[in-house]
Each structure stands twice: as structure tokens, then as C-alpha cells.
Amino acid sequence: MANITYIESSGNSTTINLTDGWSLMQGATANGIDGILGECGGSCACATCHCYVDETRLADLPAASEGELAMLEHVASERRPNSRLACQIKASPALEGLIVHLPETQE
Ligand code: FES
């Protein structure tokens, strides 16, 4: 389990206790967080689960795969060095307290 805090572009903040193995995208969509769409269901094929990970925690995350990096080329909002796809980040105790900011738009 890990407490993950999602901060939407509006400033709305939601913290979820996410079960190990669930992706950050699944946690957001299952809890009604509007800033993540997850249109492809997590198969790294839509880029509508774009998020900005707290830069101080980037080292706690597994590196992005080639497929994720390719899909990050297609995000609707500005791509930044801390851009990731939420469907590719799975909850684990190492992510406890992680904060992710959500972009203004996903499409
Ligand atoms: S849900 Fe489609 S790329 Fe993440």
C-alpha cells in the first residue's frame, strides 16, 4: 500500500491509499479524479494518463520503458522532465507519500 496524493490543475488535492500493484491511473479513475482519463485502460496506448511526478521522488520510480517514452511524445499538455504515464507506475511501499500533479488537459 502507498498513500498517493493527486493534485489537479484546479488545485484540488486527493490522497488515496493505493493497493500494491494497482497503477496510479487505476487509482485515479476508480476514485473519480477528473485529471486522469486512462482511455486505453492502461495499455500504454493513449497518453491520457499523463502526470507530473514530484521531482524529488523520481528516483523511487522504475525507469520509463521505451513504449512509455514513445507515448509521452503524444501528451496533450506540456511534456516536462518529470512527465510520466500514470498507468505505467504501479503502487508499492516505495511510493509512500508520492505526490503527482495532473496537467490541465489530457486531450
Ligand atoms: S491509460 Fe492509456 S497510456 Fe496510460
Short mmCIF file of N, CA and C and ligand atoms in Angstrom, two decimals:
data_model
loop_
_atom_site.label_atom_id
_atom_site.label_comp_id
_atom_site.label_asym_id
_atom_site.label_seq_id
_atom_site.Cartn_x
_atom_site.Cartn_y
_atom_site.Cartn_z
N MET A 1 0.85 -1.19 0.00
CA MET A 1 0.00 0.00 0.00
C MET A 1 0.88 1.24 0.00
N ALA A 2 0.33 2.29 -0.59
CA ALA A 2 1.04 3.56 -0.58
C ALA A 2 0.01 4.68 -0.67
N ASN A 3 0.21 5.70 0.13
CA ASN A 3 -0.63 6.89 0.03
C ASN A 3 -0.10 7.75 -1.10
N ILE A 4 -0.96 7.98 -2.09
CA ILE A 4 -0.59 8.77 -3.25
C ILE A 4 -1.48 10.01 -3.27
N THR A 5 -0.88 11.17 -3.43
CA THR A 5 -1.66 12.41 -3.49
C THR A 5 -1.66 12.93 -4.92
N TYR A 6 -2.86 13.12 -5.44
CA TYR A 6 -3.05 13.67 -6.78
C TYR A 6 -3.47 15.13 -6.63
N ILE A 7 -2.79 16.02 -7.30
CA ILE A 7 -3.17 17.44 -7.27
C ILE A 7 -3.57 17.85 -8.68
N GLU A 8 -4.86 18.17 -8.84
CA GLU A 8 -5.36 18.55 -10.15
C GLU A 8 -4.96 19.98 -10.48
N SER A 9 -5.07 20.37 -11.75
CA SER A 9 -4.64 21.71 -12.16
C SER A 9 -5.46 22.78 -11.46
N SER A 10 -6.67 22.44 -11.04
CA SER A 10 -7.53 23.38 -10.30
C SER A 10 -7.03 23.61 -8.88
N GLY A 11 -6.13 22.75 -8.42
CA GLY A 11 -5.65 22.82 -7.05
C GLY A 11 -6.29 21.78 -6.15
N ASN A 12 -7.35 21.13 -6.64
CA ASN A 12 -7.98 20.06 -5.85
C ASN A 12 -6.96 18.98 -5.55
N SER A 13 -6.94 18.55 -4.32
CA SER A 13 -5.98 17.53 -3.91
C SER A 13 -6.73 16.34 -3.32
N THR A 14 -6.35 15.14 -3.75
CA THR A 14 -6.97 13.92 -3.25
C THR A 14 -5.88 12.92 -2.90
N THR A 15 -5.95 12.34 -1.72
CA THR A 15 -4.98 11.32 -1.34
C THR A 15 -5.68 9.98 -1.27
N ILE A 16 -5.08 8.99 -1.89
CA ILE A 16 -5.65 7.64 -1.97
C ILE A 16 -4.64 6.65 -1.41
N ASN A 17 -5.15 5.70 -0.65
CA ASN A 17 -4.31 4.60 -0.18
C ASN A 17 -4.40 3.51 -1.23
N LEU A 18 -3.37 3.40 -2.03
CA LEU A 18 -3.42 2.55 -3.22
C LEU A 18 -2.81 1.17 -2.95
N THR A 19 -3.56 0.15 -3.32
CA THR A 19 -3.12 -1.23 -3.13
C THR A 19 -1.90 -1.53 -4.00
N ASP A 20 -0.96 -2.28 -3.47
CA ASP A 20 0.22 -2.66 -4.24
C ASP A 20 -0.20 -3.31 -5.56
N GLY A 21 0.46 -2.91 -6.62
CA GLY A 21 0.19 -3.49 -7.93
C GLY A 21 -0.81 -2.71 -8.75
N TRP A 22 -1.61 -1.88 -8.07
CA TRP A 22 -2.52 -1.01 -8.82
C TRP A 22 -1.70 0.12 -9.42
N SER A 23 -2.09 0.54 -10.62
CA SER A 23 -1.38 1.67 -11.22
C SER A 23 -1.95 2.98 -10.69
N LEU A 24 -1.15 4.03 -10.81
CA LEU A 24 -1.63 5.35 -10.41
C LEU A 24 -2.84 5.77 -11.25
N MET A 25 -2.89 5.31 -12.49
CA MET A 25 -4.06 5.60 -13.33
C MET A 25 -5.29 4.89 -12.77
N GLN A 26 -5.18 3.63 -12.42
CA GLN A 26 -6.32 2.89 -11.88
C GLN A 26 -6.82 3.54 -10.60
N GLY A 27 -5.91 3.96 -9.76
CA GLY A 27 -6.30 4.61 -8.51
C GLY A 27 -7.07 5.89 -8.76
N ALA A 28 -6.64 6.65 -9.76
CA ALA A 28 -7.31 7.91 -10.06
C ALA A 28 -8.70 7.67 -10.65
N THR A 29 -8.80 6.80 -11.63
CA THR A 29 -10.09 6.61 -12.30
C THR A 29 -11.09 5.93 -11.37
N ALA A 30 -10.63 5.06 -10.51
CA ALA A 30 -11.54 4.36 -9.59
C ALA A 30 -12.04 5.29 -8.49
N ASN A 31 -11.38 6.41 -8.32
CA ASN A 31 -11.75 7.33 -7.24
C ASN A 31 -12.25 8.68 -7.76
N GLY A 32 -12.61 8.71 -9.04
CA GLY A 32 -13.26 9.90 -9.58
C GLY A 32 -12.39 11.13 -9.70
N ILE A 33 -11.10 10.92 -9.86
CA ILE A 33 -10.20 12.06 -10.06
C ILE A 33 -10.23 12.44 -11.54
N ASP A 34 -10.72 13.64 -11.81
CA ASP A 34 -11.00 14.04 -13.20
C ASP A 34 -9.76 14.24 -14.06
N GLY A 35 -8.64 14.53 -13.44
CA GLY A 35 -7.46 14.93 -14.22
C GLY A 35 -6.78 13.81 -14.97
N ILE A 36 -7.24 12.58 -14.78
CA ILE A 36 -6.67 11.43 -15.50
C ILE A 36 -7.80 10.68 -16.18
N LEU A 37 -7.64 10.43 -17.48
CA LEU A 37 -8.70 9.75 -18.23
C LEU A 37 -8.43 8.25 -18.37
N GLY A 38 -7.25 7.88 -18.79
CA GLY A 38 -6.93 6.46 -18.93
C GLY A 38 -7.75 5.76 -19.99
N GLU A 39 -7.88 6.39 -21.14
CA GLU A 39 -8.79 5.90 -22.19
C GLU A 39 -8.44 4.51 -22.72
N CYS A 40 -7.18 4.15 -22.71
CA CYS A 40 -6.80 2.84 -23.28
C CYS A 40 -6.83 1.74 -22.22
N GLY A 41 -7.18 2.09 -21.01
CA GLY A 41 -7.28 1.09 -19.96
C GLY A 41 -5.95 0.67 -19.38
N GLY A 42 -4.91 1.37 -19.73
CA GLY A 42 -3.61 1.09 -19.12
C GLY A 42 -2.65 0.33 -20.00
N SER A 43 -2.93 0.28 -21.29
CA SER A 43 -2.03 -0.47 -22.18
C SER A 43 -1.01 0.41 -22.88
N CYS A 44 -0.77 1.59 -22.32
CA CYS A 44 0.29 2.47 -22.82
C CYS A 44 0.04 2.85 -24.28
N ALA A 45 -1.21 3.18 -24.60
CA ALA A 45 -1.55 3.45 -25.99
C ALA A 45 -2.38 4.71 -26.19
N CYS A 46 -2.52 5.56 -25.15
CA CYS A 46 -3.39 6.73 -25.36
C CYS A 46 -2.79 8.03 -24.82
N ALA A 47 -1.94 7.96 -23.85
CA ALA A 47 -1.30 9.15 -23.24
C ALA A 47 -2.28 10.06 -22.52
N THR A 48 -3.46 9.54 -22.15
CA THR A 48 -4.42 10.37 -21.40
C THR A 48 -4.32 10.13 -19.89
N CYS A 49 -3.21 9.58 -19.47
CA CYS A 49 -2.96 9.41 -18.04
C CYS A 49 -1.68 10.13 -17.64
N HIS A 50 -1.36 11.16 -18.42
CA HIS A 50 -0.14 11.95 -18.20
C HIS A 50 -0.16 12.58 -16.81
N CYS A 51 0.98 12.52 -16.13
CA CYS A 51 1.09 13.19 -14.84
C CYS A 51 2.51 13.69 -14.65
N TYR A 52 2.65 14.61 -13.72
CA TYR A 52 3.96 15.15 -13.36
C TYR A 52 4.31 14.65 -11.97
N VAL A 53 5.35 13.85 -11.90
CA VAL A 53 5.74 13.25 -10.63
C VAL A 53 6.62 14.22 -9.85
N ASP A 54 6.39 14.29 -8.55
CA ASP A 54 7.25 15.09 -7.66
C ASP A 54 8.71 14.79 -8.00
N GLU A 55 9.44 15.82 -8.41
CA GLU A 55 10.79 15.61 -8.91
C GLU A 55 11.73 15.00 -7.88
N THR A 56 11.46 15.24 -6.61
CA THR A 56 12.35 14.70 -5.57
C THR A 56 12.16 13.20 -5.42
N ARG A 57 11.11 12.64 -6.04
CA ARG A 57 10.83 11.21 -5.89
C ARG A 57 11.08 10.41 -7.17
N LEU A 58 11.58 11.07 -8.20
CA LEU A 58 11.75 10.38 -9.48
C LEU A 58 12.60 9.12 -9.34
N ALA A 59 13.59 9.18 -8.47
CA ALA A 59 14.49 8.04 -8.31
C ALA A 59 13.80 6.84 -7.67
N ASP A 60 12.65 7.07 -7.04
CA ASP A 60 11.93 5.95 -6.42
C ASP A 60 11.10 5.16 -7.43
N LEU A 61 10.97 5.69 -8.62
CA LEU A 61 10.13 5.05 -9.64
C LEU A 61 10.98 4.22 -10.58
N PRO A 62 10.40 3.12 -11.09
CA PRO A 62 11.09 2.40 -12.15
C PRO A 62 11.24 3.32 -13.36
N ALA A 63 12.32 3.14 -14.10
CA ALA A 63 12.54 3.96 -15.29
C ALA A 63 11.43 3.71 -16.31
N ALA A 64 11.15 4.74 -17.09
CA ALA A 64 10.13 4.61 -18.13
C ALA A 64 10.63 3.66 -19.22
N SER A 65 9.72 2.82 -19.70
CA SER A 65 10.07 1.90 -20.78
C SER A 65 10.15 2.66 -22.10
N GLU A 66 10.66 1.99 -23.11
CA GLU A 66 10.70 2.59 -24.45
C GLU A 66 9.30 2.96 -24.91
N GLY A 67 8.35 2.08 -24.63
CA GLY A 67 6.98 2.33 -25.05
C GLY A 67 6.39 3.55 -24.36
N GLU A 68 6.68 3.69 -23.07
CA GLU A 68 6.17 4.86 -22.35
C GLU A 68 6.81 6.13 -22.89
N LEU A 69 8.11 6.09 -23.12
CA LEU A 69 8.79 7.28 -23.64
C LEU A 69 8.22 7.67 -24.99
N ALA A 70 7.91 6.68 -25.82
CA ALA A 70 7.35 6.97 -27.15
C ALA A 70 5.96 7.60 -26.99
N MET A 71 5.16 7.07 -26.07
CA MET A 71 3.81 7.59 -25.90
C MET A 71 3.83 8.99 -25.27
N LEU A 72 4.85 9.28 -24.47
CA LEU A 72 4.95 10.62 -23.86
C LEU A 72 5.14 11.71 -24.93
N GLU A 73 5.52 11.30 -26.14
CA GLU A 73 5.62 12.27 -27.25
C GLU A 73 4.25 12.81 -27.62
N HIS A 74 3.20 12.13 -27.21
CA HIS A 74 1.84 12.46 -27.67
C HIS A 74 0.95 13.06 -26.58
N VAL A 75 1.54 13.48 -25.47
CA VAL A 75 0.70 14.04 -24.41
C VAL A 75 0.12 15.38 -24.87
N ALA A 76 -1.08 15.70 -24.36
CA ALA A 76 -1.79 16.91 -24.80
C ALA A 76 -1.23 18.16 -24.13
N SER A 77 -0.77 18.04 -22.92
CA SER A 77 -0.20 19.18 -22.21
C SER A 77 1.32 19.13 -22.31
N GLU A 78 1.95 20.20 -21.88
CA GLU A 78 3.40 20.30 -21.96
C GLU A 78 4.09 19.07 -21.36
N ARG A 79 5.04 18.53 -22.10
CA ARG A 79 5.85 17.44 -21.56
C ARG A 79 7.02 18.05 -20.79
N ARG A 80 7.24 17.55 -19.61
CA ARG A 80 8.32 18.06 -18.76
C ARG A 80 9.25 16.90 -18.38
N PRO A 81 10.42 17.23 -17.80
CA PRO A 81 11.35 16.16 -17.43
C PRO A 81 10.74 15.16 -16.44
N ASN A 82 9.76 15.61 -15.66
CA ASN A 82 9.12 14.71 -14.69
C ASN A 82 7.79 14.16 -15.20
N SER A 83 7.56 14.23 -16.49
CA SER A 83 6.33 13.66 -17.06
C SER A 83 6.41 12.14 -17.06
N ARG A 84 5.33 11.52 -16.64
CA ARG A 84 5.20 10.06 -16.71
C ARG A 84 3.76 9.72 -17.08
N LEU A 85 3.57 8.45 -17.46
CA LEU A 85 2.22 7.94 -17.69
C LEU A 85 1.79 7.19 -16.44
N ALA A 86 0.67 7.61 -15.87
CA ALA A 86 0.24 7.06 -14.58
C ALA A 86 -0.09 5.57 -14.67
N CYS A 87 -0.42 5.09 -15.86
CA CYS A 87 -0.76 3.66 -15.97
C CYS A 87 0.48 2.78 -15.90
N GLN A 88 1.63 3.40 -16.03
CA GLN A 88 2.87 2.62 -16.04
C GLN A 88 3.58 2.63 -14.68
N ILE A 89 2.97 3.28 -13.71
CA ILE A 89 3.57 3.34 -12.38
C ILE A 89 2.69 2.55 -11.43
N LYS A 90 3.23 1.47 -10.90
CA LYS A 90 2.46 0.59 -10.01
C LYS A 90 2.78 0.92 -8.55
N ALA A 91 1.73 0.91 -7.74
CA ALA A 91 1.90 1.20 -6.33
C ALA A 91 2.75 0.15 -5.64
N SER A 92 3.57 0.62 -4.72
CA SER A 92 4.37 -0.25 -3.86
C SER A 92 4.76 0.59 -2.65
N PRO A 93 5.22 -0.05 -1.58
CA PRO A 93 5.60 0.74 -0.41
C PRO A 93 6.65 1.81 -0.72
N ALA A 94 7.45 1.61 -1.75
CA ALA A 94 8.48 2.60 -2.09
C ALA A 94 7.88 3.93 -2.52
N LEU A 95 6.60 3.91 -2.90
CA LEU A 95 5.97 5.14 -3.37
C LEU A 95 5.19 5.87 -2.28
N GLU A 96 5.29 5.40 -1.05
CA GLU A 96 4.55 6.04 0.05
C GLU A 96 4.76 7.56 0.06
N GLY A 97 3.64 8.27 0.08
CA GLY A 97 3.71 9.72 0.16
C GLY A 97 3.95 10.44 -1.16
N LEU A 98 3.94 9.69 -2.25
CA LEU A 98 4.22 10.31 -3.55
C LEU A 98 3.15 11.35 -3.90
N ILE A 99 3.60 12.45 -4.47
CA ILE A 99 2.68 13.50 -4.96
C ILE A 99 2.82 13.56 -6.47
N VAL A 100 1.66 13.51 -7.16
CA VAL A 100 1.67 13.70 -8.61
C VAL A 100 0.75 14.87 -8.95
N HIS A 101 1.23 15.72 -9.82
CA HIS A 101 0.42 16.84 -10.31
C HIS A 101 -0.17 16.43 -11.65
N LEU A 102 -1.40 16.83 -11.88
CA LEU A 102 -2.07 16.46 -13.12
C LEU A 102 -2.12 17.66 -14.05
N PRO A 103 -1.98 17.42 -15.34
CA PRO A 103 -1.96 18.53 -16.30
C PRO A 103 -3.35 19.14 -16.50
N GLU A 104 -3.36 20.31 -17.15
CA GLU A 104 -4.63 21.00 -17.39
C GLU A 104 -5.57 20.19 -18.26
N THR A 105 -5.01 19.52 -19.25
CA THR A 105 -5.86 18.73 -20.14
C THR A 105 -5.14 17.45 -20.53
N GLN A 106 -5.96 16.43 -20.88
CA GLN A 106 -5.40 15.15 -21.33
C GLN A 106 -5.72 14.90 -22.80
N GLU A 107 -6.50 15.81 -23.43
CA GLU A 107 -6.83 15.60 -24.85
C GLU A 107 -6.90 16.91 -25.59
S1 FES B 1 -4.05 4.77 -19.75
FE1 FES B 1 -3.55 4.92 -21.84
S2 FES B 1 -1.44 5.35 -21.84
FE2 FES B 1 -1.96 5.24 -19.74
#
